[in-house]
GROMACS .gro file of N, CA and C in nm:
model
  267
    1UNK      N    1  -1.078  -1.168   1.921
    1UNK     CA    2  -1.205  -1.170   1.854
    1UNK      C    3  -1.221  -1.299   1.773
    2UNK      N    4  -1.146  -1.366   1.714
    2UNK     CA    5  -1.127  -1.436   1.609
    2UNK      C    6  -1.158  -1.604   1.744
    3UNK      N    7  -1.058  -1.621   1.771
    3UNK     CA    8  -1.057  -1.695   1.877
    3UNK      C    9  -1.230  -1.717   1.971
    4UNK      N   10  -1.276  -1.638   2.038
    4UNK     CA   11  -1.417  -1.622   2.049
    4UNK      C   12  -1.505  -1.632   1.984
    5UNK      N   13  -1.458  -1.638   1.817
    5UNK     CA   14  -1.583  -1.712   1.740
    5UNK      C   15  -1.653  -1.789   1.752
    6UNK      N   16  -1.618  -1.868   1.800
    6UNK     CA   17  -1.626  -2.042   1.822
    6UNK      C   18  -1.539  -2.086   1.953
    7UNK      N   19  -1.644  -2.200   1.972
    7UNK     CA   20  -1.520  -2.292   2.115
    7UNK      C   21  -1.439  -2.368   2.030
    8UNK      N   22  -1.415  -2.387   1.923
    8UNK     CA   23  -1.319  -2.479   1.890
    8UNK      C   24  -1.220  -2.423   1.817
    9UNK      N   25  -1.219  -2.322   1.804
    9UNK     CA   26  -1.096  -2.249   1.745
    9UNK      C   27  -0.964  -2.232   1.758
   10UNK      N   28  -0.826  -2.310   1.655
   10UNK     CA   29  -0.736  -2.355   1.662
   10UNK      C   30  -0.632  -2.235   1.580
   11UNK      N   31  -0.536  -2.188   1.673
   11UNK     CA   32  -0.434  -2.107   1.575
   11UNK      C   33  -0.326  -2.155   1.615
   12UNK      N   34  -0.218  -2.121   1.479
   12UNK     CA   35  -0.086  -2.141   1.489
   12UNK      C   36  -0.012  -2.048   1.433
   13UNK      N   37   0.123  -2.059   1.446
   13UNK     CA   38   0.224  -1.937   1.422
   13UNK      C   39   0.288  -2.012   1.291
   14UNK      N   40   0.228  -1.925   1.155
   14UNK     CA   41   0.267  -1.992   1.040
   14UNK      C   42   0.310  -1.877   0.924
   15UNK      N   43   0.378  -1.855   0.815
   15UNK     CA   44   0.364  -1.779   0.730
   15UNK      C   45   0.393  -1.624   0.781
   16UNK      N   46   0.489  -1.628   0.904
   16UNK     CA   47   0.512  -1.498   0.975
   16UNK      C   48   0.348  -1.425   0.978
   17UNK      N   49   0.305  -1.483   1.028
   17UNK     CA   50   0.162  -1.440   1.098
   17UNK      C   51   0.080  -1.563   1.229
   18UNK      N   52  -0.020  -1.563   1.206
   18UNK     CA   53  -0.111  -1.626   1.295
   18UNK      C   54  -0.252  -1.688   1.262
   19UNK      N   55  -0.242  -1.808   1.183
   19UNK     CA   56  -0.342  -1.856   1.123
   19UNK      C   57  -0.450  -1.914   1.251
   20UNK      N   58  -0.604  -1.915   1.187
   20UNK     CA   59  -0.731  -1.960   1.241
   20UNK      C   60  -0.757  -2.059   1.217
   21UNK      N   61  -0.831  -2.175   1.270
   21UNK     CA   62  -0.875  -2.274   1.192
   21UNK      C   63  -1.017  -2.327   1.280
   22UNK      N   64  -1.105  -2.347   1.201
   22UNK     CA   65  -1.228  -2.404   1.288
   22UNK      C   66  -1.200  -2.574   1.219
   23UNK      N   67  -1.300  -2.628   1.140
   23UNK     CA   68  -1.316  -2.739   1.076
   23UNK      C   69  -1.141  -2.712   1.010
   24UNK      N   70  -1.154  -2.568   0.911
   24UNK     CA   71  -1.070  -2.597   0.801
   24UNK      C   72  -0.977  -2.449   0.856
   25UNK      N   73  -0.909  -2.406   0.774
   25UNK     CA   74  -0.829  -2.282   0.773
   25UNK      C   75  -0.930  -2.196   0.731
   26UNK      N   76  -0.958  -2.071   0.803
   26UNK     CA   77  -1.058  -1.989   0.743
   26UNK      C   78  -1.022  -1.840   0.750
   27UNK      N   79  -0.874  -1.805   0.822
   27UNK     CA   80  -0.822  -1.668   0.819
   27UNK      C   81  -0.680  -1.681   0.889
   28UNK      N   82  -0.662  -1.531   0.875
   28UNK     CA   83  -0.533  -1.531   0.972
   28UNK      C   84  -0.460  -1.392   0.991
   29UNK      N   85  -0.373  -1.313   1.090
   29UNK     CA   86  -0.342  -1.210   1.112
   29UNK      C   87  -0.207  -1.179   1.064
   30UNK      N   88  -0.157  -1.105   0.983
   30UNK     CA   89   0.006  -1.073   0.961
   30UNK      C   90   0.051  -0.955   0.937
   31UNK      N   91   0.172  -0.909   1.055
   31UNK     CA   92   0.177  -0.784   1.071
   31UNK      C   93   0.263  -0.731   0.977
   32UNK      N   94   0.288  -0.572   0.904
   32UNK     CA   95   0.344  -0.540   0.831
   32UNK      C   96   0.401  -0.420   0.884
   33UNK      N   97   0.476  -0.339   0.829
   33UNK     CA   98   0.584  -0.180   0.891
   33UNK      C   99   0.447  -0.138   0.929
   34UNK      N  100   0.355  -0.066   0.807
   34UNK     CA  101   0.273   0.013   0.845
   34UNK      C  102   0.125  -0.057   0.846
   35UNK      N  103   0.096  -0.150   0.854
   35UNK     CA  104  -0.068  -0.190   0.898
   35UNK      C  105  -0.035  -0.342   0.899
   36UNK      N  106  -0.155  -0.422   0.976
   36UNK     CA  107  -0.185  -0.576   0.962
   36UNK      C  108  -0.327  -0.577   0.827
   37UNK      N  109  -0.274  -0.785   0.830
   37UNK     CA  110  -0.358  -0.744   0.723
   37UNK      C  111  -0.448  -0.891   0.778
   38UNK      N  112  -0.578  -0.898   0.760
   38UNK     CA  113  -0.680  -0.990   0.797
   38UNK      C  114  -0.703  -1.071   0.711
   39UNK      N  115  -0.624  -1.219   0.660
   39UNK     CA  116  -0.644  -1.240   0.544
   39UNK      C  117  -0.748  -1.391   0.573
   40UNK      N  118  -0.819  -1.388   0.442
   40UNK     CA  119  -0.939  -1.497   0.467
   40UNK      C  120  -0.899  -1.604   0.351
   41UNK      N  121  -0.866  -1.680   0.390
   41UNK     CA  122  -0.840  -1.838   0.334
   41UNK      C  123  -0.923  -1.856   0.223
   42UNK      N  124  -1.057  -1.795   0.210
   42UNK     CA  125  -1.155  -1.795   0.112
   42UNK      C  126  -1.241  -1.735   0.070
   43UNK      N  127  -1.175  -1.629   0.096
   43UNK     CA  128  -1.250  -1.460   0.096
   43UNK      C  129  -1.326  -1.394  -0.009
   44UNK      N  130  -1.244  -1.522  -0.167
   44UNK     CA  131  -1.304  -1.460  -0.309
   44UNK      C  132  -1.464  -1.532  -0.279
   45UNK      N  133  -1.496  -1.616  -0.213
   45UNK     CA  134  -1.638  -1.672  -0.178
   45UNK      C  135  -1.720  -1.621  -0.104
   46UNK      N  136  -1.652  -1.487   0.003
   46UNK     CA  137  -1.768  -1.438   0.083
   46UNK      C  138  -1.831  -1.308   0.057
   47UNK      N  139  -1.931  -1.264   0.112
   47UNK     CA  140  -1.995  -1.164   0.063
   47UNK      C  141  -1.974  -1.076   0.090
   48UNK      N  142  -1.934  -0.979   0.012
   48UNK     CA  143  -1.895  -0.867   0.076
   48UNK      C  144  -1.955  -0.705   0.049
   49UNK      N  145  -2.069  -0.719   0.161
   49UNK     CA  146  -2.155  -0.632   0.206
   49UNK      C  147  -2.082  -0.461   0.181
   50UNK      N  148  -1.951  -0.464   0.259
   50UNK     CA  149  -1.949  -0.341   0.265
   50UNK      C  150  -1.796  -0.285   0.160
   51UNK      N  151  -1.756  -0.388   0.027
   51UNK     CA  152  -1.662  -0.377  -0.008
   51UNK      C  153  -1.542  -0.367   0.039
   52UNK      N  154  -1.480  -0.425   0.121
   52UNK     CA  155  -1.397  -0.397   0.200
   52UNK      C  156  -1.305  -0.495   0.167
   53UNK      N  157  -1.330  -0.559   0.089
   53UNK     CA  158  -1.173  -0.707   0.091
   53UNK      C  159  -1.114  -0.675  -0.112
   54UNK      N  160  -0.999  -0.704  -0.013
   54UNK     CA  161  -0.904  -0.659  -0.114
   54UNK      C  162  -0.798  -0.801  -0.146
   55UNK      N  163  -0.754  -0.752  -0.319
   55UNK     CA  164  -0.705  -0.881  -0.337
   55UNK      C  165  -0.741  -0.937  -0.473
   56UNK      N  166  -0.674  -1.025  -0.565
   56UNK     CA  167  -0.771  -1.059  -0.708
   56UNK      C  168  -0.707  -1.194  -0.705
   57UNK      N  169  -0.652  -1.279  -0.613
   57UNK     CA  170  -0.601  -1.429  -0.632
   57UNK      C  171  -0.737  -1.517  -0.625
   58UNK      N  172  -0.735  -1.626  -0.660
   58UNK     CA  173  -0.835  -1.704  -0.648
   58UNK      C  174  -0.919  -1.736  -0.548
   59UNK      N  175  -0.846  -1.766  -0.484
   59UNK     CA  176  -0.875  -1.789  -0.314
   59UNK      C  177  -0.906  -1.710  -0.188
   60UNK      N  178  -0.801  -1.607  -0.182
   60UNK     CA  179  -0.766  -1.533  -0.104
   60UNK      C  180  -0.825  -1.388  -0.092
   61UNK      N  181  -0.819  -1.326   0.012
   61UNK     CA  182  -0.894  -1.143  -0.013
   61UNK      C  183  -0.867  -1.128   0.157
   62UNK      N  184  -0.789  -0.989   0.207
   62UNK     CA  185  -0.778  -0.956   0.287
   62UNK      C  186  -0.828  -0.834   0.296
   63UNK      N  187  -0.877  -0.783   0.426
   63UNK     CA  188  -0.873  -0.631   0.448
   63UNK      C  189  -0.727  -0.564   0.561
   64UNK      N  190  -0.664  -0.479   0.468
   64UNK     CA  191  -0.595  -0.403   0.593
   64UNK      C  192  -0.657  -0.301   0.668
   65UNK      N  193  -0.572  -0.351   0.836
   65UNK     CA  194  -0.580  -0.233   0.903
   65UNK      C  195  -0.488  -0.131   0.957
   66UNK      N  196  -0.492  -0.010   0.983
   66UNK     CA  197  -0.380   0.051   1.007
   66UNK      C  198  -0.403   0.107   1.156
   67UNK      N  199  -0.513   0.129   1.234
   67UNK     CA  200  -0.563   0.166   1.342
   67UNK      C  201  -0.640   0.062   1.437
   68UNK      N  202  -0.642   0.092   1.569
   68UNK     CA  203  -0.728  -0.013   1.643
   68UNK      C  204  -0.865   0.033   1.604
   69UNK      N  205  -0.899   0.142   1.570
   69UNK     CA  206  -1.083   0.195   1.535
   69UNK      C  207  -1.098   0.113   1.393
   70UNK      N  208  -1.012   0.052   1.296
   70UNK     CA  209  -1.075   0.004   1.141
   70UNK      C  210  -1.091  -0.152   1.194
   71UNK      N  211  -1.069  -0.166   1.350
   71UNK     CA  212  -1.200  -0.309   1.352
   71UNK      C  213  -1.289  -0.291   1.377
   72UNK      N  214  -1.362  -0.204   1.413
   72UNK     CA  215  -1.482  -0.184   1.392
   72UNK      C  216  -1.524  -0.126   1.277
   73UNK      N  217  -1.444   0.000   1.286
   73UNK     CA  218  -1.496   0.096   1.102
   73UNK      C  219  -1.515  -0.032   0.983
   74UNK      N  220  -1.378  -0.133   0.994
   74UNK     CA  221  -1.435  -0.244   0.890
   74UNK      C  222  -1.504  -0.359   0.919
   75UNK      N  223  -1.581  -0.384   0.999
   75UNK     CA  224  -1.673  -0.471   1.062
   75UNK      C  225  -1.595  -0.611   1.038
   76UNK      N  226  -1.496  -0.583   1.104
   76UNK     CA  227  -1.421  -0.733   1.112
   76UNK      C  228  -1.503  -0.833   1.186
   77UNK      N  229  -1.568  -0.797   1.270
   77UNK     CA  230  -1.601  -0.905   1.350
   77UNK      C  231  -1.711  -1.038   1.290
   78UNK      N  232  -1.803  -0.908   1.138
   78UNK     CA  233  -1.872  -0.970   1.081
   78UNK      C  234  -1.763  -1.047   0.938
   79UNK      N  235  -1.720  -0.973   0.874
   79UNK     CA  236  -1.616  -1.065   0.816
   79UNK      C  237  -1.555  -1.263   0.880
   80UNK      N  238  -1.530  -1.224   0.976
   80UNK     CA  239  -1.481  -1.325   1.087
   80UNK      C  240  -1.571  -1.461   1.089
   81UNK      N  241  -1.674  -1.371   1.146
   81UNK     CA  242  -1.781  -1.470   1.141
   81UNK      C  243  -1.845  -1.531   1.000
   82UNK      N  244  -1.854  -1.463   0.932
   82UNK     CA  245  -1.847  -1.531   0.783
   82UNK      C  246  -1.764  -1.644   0.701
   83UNK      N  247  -1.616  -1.574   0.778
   83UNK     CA  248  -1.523  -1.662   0.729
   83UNK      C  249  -1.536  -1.796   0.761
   84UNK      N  250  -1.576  -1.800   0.921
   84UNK     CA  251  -1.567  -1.947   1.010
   84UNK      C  252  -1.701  -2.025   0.981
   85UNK      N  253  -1.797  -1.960   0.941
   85UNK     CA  254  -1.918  -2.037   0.915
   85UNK      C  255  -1.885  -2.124   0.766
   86UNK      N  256  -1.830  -2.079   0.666
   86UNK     CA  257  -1.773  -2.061   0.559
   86UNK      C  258  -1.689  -2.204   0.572
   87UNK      N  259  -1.622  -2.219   0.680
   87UNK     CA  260  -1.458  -2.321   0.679
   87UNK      C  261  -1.567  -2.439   0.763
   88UNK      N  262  -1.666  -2.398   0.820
   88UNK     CA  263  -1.764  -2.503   0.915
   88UNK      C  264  -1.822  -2.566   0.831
   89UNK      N  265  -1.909  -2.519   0.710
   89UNK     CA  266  -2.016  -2.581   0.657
   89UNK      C  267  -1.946  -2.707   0.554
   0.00000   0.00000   0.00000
């Protein structure tokens, strides 16, 4: 999903996960025992419509998931796209 954002979308294997990058770093995937967690490079900046990002660092705000249904239940895909427009502009 993340990858299909955009044609120019660059990941690497960093931080025992899987970072995104369009222009800049704008997310990334890291798995844990019991859930992954979707973390956004700049997440305290985006809007968050349906409360869903978690987190109180400056920068940073992830949502976990524990099921394949909480990418949709948490509208990752719109998160995503926020993030990368976000790391574009």
């Amino acid at each position: 999903m993340v990858l299909q954002s955009a044609p120019s979308i660059a990941e690497e294997i960093k931080y025992g996960g899987i970072l995104f990058s369009s222009r800049a770093a704008f997310c990334g995937v890291f798995p844990y025992a019991g859930h992954v967690t979707l973390e956004f490079s700049a997440g305290a900046s985006l809007p968050d419509r349906y409360r869903l990002l978690q987190g109180q660092g400056k920068l940073r705000r992830h949502i976990k998931l524990f099921a394949v249904p909480d990418i949709q239940d948490r509208h990752v895909a719109e998160y995503v796209e926020l993030a990368r427009q976000a790391a574009d502009a």
